[in-house]
Coordinates of C-alpha atoms and ligand atoms in Angstrom, one line a residue:
X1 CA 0.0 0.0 0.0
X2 CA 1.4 3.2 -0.5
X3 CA 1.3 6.0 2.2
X4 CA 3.2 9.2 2.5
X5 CA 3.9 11.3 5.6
X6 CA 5.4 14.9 5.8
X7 CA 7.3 16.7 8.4
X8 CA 9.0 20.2 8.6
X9 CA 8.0 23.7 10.1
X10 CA 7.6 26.5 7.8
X11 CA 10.6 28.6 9.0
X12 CA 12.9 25.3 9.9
X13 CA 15.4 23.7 8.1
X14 CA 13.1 22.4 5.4
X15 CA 10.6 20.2 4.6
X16 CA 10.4 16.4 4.4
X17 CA 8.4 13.4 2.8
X18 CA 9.0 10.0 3.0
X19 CA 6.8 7.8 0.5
X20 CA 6.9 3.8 1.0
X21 CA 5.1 1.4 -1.2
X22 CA 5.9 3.1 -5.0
X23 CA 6.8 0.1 -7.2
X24 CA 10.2 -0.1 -8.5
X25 CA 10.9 1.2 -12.5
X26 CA 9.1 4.2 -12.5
X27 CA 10.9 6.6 -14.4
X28 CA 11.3 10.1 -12.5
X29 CA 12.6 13.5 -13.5
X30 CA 12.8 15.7 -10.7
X31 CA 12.0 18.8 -13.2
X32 CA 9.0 17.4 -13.5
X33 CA 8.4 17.5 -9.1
X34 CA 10.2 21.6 -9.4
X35 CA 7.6 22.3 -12.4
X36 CA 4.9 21.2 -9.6
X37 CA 6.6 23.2 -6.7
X38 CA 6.9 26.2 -8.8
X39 CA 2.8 25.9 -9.7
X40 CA 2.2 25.8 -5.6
X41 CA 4.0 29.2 -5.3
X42 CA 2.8 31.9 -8.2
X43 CA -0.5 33.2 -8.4
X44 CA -2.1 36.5 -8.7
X45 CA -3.2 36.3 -4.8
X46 CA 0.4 35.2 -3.2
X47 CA 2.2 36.9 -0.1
X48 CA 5.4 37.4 -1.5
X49 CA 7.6 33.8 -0.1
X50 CA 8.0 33.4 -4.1
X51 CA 10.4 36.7 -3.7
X52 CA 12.4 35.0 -1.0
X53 CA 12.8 31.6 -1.9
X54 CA 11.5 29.2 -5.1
X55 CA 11.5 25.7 -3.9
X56 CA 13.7 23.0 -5.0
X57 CA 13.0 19.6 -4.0
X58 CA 16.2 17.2 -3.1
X59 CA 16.0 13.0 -3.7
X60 CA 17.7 11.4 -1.0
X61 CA 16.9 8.0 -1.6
X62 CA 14.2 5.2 -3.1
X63 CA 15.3 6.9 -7.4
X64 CA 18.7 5.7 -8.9
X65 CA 19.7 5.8 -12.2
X66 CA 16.4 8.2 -12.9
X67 CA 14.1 5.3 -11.9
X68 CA 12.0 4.3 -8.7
X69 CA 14.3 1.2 -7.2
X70 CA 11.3 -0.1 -4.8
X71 CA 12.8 1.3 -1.7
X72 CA 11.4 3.9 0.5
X73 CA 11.2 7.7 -1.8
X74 CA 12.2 10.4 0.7
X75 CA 12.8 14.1 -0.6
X76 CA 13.8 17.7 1.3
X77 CA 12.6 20.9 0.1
X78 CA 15.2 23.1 2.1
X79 CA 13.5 26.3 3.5
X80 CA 16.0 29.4 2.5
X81 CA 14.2 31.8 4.7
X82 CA 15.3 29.6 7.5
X83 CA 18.7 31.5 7.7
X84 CA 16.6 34.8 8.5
X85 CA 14.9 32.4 11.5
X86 CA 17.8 30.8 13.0
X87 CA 17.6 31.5 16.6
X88 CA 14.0 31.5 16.6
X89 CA 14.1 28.5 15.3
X90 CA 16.7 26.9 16.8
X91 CA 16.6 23.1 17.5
X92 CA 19.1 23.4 20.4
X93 CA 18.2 25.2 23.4
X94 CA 18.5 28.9 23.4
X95 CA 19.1 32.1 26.6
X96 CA 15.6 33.3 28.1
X97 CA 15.6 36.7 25.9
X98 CA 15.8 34.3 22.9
X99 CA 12.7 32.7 23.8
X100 CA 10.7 35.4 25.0
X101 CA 11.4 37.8 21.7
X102 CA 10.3 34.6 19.4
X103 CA 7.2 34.3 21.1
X104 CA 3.9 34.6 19.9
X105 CA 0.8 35.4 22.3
X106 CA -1.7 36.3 19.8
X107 CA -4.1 33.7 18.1
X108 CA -5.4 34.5 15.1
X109 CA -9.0 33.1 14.8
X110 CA -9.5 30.7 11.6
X111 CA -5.8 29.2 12.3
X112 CA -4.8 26.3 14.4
X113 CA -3.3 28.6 16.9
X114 CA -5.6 28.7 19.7
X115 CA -6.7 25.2 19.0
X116 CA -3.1 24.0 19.3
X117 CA -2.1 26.0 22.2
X118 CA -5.3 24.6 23.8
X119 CA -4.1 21.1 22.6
X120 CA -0.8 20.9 23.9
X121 CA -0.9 24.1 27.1
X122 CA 1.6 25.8 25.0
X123 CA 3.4 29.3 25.9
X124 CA 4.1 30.2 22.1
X125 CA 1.4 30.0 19.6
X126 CA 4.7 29.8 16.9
X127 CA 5.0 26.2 18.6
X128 CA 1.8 25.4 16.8
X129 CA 1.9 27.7 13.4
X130 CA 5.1 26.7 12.6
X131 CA 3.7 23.0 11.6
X132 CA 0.0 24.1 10.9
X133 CA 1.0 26.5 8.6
X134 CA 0.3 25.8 4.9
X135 CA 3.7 25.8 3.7
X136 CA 3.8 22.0 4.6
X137 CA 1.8 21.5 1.5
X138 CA 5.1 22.2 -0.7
X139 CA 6.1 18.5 0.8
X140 CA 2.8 17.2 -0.6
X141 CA 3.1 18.5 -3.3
X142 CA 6.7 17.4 -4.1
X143 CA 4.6 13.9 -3.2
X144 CA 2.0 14.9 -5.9
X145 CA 5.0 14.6 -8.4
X146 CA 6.5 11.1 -8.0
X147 CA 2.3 9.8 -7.8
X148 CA 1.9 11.8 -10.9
X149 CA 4.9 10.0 -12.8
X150 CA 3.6 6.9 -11.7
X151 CA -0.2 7.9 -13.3
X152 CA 1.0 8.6 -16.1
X153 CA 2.9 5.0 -16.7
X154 CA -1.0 4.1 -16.4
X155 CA -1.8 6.8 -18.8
X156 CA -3.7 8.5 -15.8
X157 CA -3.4 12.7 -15.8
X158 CA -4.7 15.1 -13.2
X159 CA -5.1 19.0 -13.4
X160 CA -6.7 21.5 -12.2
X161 CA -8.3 25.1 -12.3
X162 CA -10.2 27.9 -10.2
X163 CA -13.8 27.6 -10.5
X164 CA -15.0 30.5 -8.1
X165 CA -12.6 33.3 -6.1
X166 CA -14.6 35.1 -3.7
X167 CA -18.1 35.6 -5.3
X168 CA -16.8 35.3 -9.2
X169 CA -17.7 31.9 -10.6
X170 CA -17.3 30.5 -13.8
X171 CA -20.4 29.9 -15.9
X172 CA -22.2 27.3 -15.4
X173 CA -20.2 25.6 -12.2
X174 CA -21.4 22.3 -13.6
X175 CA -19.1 22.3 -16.1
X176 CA -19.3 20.2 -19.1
X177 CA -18.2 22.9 -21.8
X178 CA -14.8 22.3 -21.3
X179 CA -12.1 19.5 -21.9
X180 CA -9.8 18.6 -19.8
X181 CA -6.8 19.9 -22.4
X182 CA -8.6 23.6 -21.7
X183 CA -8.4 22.5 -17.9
X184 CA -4.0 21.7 -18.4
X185 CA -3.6 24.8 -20.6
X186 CA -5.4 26.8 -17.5
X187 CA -1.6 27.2 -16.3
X188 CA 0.3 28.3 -19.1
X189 CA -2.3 30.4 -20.2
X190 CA -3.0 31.9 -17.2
X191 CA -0.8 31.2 -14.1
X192 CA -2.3 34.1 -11.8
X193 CA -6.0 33.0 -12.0
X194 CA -5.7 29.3 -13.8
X195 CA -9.0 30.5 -15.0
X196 CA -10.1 29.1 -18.1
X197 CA -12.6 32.1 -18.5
X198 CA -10.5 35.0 -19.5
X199 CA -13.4 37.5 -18.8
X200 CA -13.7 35.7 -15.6
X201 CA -10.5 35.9 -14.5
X202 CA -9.2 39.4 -15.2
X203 CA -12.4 40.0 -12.7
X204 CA -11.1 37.4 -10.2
X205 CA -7.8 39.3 -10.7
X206 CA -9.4 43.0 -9.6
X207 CA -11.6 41.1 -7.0
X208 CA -7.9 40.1 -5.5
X209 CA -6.4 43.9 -5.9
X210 CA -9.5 45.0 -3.9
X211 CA -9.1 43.1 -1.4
X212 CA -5.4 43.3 -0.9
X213 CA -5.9 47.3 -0.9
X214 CA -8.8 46.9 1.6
X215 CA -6.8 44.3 3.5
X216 CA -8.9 41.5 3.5
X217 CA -8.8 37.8 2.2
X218 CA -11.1 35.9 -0.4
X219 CA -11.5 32.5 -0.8
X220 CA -13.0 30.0 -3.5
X221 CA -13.2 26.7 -5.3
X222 CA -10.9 24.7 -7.3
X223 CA -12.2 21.9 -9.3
X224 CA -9.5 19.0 -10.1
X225 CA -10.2 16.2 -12.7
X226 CA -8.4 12.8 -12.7
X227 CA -8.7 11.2 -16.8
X228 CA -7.8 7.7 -18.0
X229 CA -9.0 6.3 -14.8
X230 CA -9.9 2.7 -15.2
X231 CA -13.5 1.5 -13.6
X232 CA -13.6 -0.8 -10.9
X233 CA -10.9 1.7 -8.8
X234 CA -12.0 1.5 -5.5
X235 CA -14.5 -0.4 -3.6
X236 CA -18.6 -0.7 -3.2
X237 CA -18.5 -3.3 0.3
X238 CA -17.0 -1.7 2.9
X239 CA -17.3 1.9 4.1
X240 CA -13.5 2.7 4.9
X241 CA -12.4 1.1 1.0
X242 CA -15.2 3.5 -0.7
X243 CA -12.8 5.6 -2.9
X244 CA -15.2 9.0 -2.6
X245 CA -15.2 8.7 1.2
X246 CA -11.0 8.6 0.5
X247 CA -10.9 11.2 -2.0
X248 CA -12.9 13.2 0.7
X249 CA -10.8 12.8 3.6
X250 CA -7.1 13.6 1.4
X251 CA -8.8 16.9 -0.3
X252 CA -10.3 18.3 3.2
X253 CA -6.9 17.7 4.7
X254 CA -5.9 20.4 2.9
X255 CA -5.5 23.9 4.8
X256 CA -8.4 26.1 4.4
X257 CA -10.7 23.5 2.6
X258 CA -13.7 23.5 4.4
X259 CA -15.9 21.4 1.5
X260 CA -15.3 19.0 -0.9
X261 CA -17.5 17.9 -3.7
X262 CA -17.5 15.1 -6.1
X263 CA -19.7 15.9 -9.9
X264 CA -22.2 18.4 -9.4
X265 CA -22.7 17.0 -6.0
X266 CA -24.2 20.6 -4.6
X267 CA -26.8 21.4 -7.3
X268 CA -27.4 18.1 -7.6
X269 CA -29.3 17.8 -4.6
X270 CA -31.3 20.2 -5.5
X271 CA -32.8 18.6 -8.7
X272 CA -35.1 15.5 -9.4
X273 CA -33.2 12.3 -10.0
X274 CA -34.4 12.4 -13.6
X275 CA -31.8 15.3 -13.9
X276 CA -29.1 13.8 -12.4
X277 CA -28.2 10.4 -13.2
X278 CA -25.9 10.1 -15.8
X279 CA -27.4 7.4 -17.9
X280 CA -25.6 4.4 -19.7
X281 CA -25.0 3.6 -23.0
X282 CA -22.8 0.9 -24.9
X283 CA -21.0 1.2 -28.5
X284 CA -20.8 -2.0 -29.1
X285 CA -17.5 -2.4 -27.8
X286 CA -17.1 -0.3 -24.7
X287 CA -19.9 1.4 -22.0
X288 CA -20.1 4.9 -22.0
X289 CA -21.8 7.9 -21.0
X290 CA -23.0 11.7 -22.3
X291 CA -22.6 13.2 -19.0
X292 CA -20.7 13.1 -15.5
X293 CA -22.8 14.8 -13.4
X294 CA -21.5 11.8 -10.6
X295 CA -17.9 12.7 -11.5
X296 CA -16.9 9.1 -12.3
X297 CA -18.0 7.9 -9.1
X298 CA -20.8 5.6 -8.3
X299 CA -21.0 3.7 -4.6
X300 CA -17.4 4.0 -4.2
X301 CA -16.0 3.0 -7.5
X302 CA -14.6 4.5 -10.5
X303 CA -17.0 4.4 -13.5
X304 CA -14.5 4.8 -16.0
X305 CA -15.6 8.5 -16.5
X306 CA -13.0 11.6 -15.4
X307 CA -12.8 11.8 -11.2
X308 CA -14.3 15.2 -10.8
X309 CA -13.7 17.1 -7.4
X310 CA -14.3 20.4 -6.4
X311 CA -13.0 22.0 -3.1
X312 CA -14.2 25.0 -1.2
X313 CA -11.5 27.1 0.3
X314 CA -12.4 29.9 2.8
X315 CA -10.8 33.0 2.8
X316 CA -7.8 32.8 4.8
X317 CA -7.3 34.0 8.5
X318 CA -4.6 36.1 8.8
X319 CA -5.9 39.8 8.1
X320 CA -3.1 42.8 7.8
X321 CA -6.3 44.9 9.1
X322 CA -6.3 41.6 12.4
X323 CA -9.5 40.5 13.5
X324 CA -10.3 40.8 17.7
X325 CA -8.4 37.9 20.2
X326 CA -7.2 37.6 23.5
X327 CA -3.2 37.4 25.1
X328 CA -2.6 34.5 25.6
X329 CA -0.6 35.6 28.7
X330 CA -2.2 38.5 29.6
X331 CA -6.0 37.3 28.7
X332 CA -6.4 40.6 27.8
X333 CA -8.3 41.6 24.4
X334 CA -6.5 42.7 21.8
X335 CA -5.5 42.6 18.2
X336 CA -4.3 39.2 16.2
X337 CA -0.2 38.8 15.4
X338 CA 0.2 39.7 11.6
X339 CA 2.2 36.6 9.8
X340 CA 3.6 37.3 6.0
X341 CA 0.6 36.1 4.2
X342 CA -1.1 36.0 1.4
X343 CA -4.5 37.5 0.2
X344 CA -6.1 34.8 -2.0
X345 CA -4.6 31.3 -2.2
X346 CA -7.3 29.2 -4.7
X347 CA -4.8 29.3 -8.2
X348 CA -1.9 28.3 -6.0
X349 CA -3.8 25.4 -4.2
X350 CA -4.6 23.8 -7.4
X351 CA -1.6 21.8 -7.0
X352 CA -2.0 20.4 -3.8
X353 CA -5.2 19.4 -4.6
X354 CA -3.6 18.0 -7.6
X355 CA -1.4 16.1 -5.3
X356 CA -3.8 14.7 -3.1
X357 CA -6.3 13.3 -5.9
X358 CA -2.6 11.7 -7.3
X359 CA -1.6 10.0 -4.1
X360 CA -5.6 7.9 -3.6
X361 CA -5.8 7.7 -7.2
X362 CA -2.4 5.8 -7.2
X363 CA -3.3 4.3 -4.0
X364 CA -6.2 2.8 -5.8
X365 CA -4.7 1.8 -8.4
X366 CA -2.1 0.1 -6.5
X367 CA -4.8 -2.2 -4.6
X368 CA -6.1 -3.1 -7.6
X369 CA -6.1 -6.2 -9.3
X370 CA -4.2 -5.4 -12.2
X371 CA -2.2 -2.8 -10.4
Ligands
FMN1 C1 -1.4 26.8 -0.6 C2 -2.0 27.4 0.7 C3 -1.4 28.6 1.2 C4 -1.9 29.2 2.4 N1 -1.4 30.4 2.8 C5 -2.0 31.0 3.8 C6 -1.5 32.3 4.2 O1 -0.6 32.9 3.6 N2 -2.1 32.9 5.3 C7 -3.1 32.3 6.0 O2 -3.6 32.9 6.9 N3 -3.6 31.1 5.7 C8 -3.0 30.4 4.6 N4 -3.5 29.2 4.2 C9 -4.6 28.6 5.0 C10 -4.1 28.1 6.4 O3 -3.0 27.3 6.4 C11 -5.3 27.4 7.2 O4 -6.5 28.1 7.1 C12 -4.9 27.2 8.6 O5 -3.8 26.3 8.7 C13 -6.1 26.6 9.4 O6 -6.5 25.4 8.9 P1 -8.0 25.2 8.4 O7 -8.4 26.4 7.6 O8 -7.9 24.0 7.4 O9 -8.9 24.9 9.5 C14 -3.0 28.6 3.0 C15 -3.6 27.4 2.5 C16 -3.1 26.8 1.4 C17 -3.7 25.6 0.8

């Protein structure tokens, strides 16, 4: 079975994953896993990280000769900034005054720092942003990269674009009048947005200005399809095998996701079944259907159509104009600590939600019979 875990705070050394369970032969070009770290960290919404660092990921085992070898995959994506962090970060033990000037006494509400400090009876809410933080997901995504490479030795491709920003959507949400070539172009064609409405994004785009003038934060959807999917991925008997319920679990991991939808899932609850089941034909030599309203899932298993899944980000927490908390030391009200962040995150989280349909699609595949 394969399995991946990451480790790494956002201003340590660097970022780690290990991956165990990738067959051996695989052919991997770590271009390929930087072309998929450099997607997680442009966009038209980002903080400005991109203008301190661009990640690089390091293989230090489980690839030789440019090919998987069977062996446990692990890979560092060094953090650069950590040089500007280093006795604020510091693994060995550091004076008083050193501790004290690191600390951070101010939860921001919508972030794990309350919850963690709550968690753990913490002094220093950095104890807990440090990990919770979102830059973990460059690890998954350098992750997303060697499941990808695998995929496609199955002829299986994943991409992804942005649906909705704050309350801009493209028309209809159900999709249908695109392919999923206009969905891998989204990208190149537009790598601020990854809109594949130009009219659309260019008013995503001034939706973002506003809001970084006004200093606030907007959030949105991302829709991410999954093509040359067999059927029979997945399973129908048991409720923990059921690949939506696993597809649902990796995509809400992700920070700031707070829905997930497979198909048309949303609207179609609100329709007859007449309108929503996508019905089934046969050519002769092959089943097939005219639409994917259940985005190529039905009880659990793939149907053969594209995996369709949509995730709904909310806008993130950390305001430059910081929303009302309490000291954690003093209990005191006051104003929420200010991190470097960014003002709208959807193009950027394409990837990881990329990375995470990869990793249980490859899974899947994997446990299958003819995996
Ligand atoms: C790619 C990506 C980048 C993010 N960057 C930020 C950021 O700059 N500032 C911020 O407040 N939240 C950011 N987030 C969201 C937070 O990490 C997330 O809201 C927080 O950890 C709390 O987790 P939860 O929203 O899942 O409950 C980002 C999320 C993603 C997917």
């Amino acid at each position: 079975m394969i399995r991946f875990l990451t480790a790494g705070e956002s201003h340590g050394k660097g970022l780690t994953v290990i991956i165990d369970g990738m067959p051996a032969g695989i052919p991997i070009s770590v271009d390929f896993i930087n072309h998929e770290l450099e997607k997680r960290q442009k966009c038209a919404g980002s903080g400005g990280r991109m203008q301190i660092e661009q990640d690089e990921v390091e293989i230090v085992s489980g690839v030789r000769f440019g090919k998987t070898i069977g062996s446990p995959i692990s890979m560092i994506i060094w953090n650069k900034d950590h040089s500007n962090w280093g006795d604020k970060m510091s693994i060995e033990k550091q004076p008083q005054e050193i501790v004290d000037s690191a600390k951070v006494t101010k939860p921001r509400p919508g972030h794990a720092d309350l919850a963690g400090v709550q968690k753990h009876g913490f002094p220093d809410v950095r104890n807990v942003l440090e990990r919770a933080s979102a830059r973990e997901t460059a690890a998954r995504v350098a992750a997303g990269g060697i499941f990808k490479q695998f995929l496609l030795t199955k002829n299986i491709e994943i991409a992804s674009h942005t649906l909705q920003i704050g309350d801009i959507v493209v028309d209809p949400l159900a999709g249908g009048k695109y392919t999923f070539e206009d969905i891998q172009k989204t990208y190149e064609n537009d790598p601020e947005i990854r809109c594949i409405d130009p009219g659309k994004s260019r008013e995503m785009k001034q939706l973002i200005q506003r809001a970084r003038m006004d200093k606030d934060t907007l959030g949105g959807v991302v829709e991410t399809w999954a093509v040359g999917v067999p059927a029979g991925l997945g399973d129908y008997a048991q409720w923990d095998t059921k690949l939506d319920g696993k597809i649902a679990q990796a995509m809400m991991s992700i920070q700031s996701v707070k829905a997930v939808e497979i198909g048309s899932g949303i609207e179609n609850a609100g329709k007859q079944g007449s309108e929503v089941h996508d019905e089934i034909h046969h050519n002769g030599q092959e089943y097939f259907r005219k639409t994917n309203r259940a985005g190529g899932l039905e009880g659990g298993v793939t149907n053969g159509m594209p995996i369709i899944v949509r995730v709904y980000h909310k806008p993130i927490s950390t305001l430059y104009k910081p929303l009302q908390t309490v000291d954690i030391e003093t209990k005191q009200s006051t104003k929420a600590t200010v991190e470097r962040s960014d003002i709208c995150v959807v193009p950027r989280a394409g990837v990881v939600s990329e990375a995470m349909l990869s990793y249980v699609v490859a899974q899947a595949v994997m446990n299958s019979k003819n995996g």
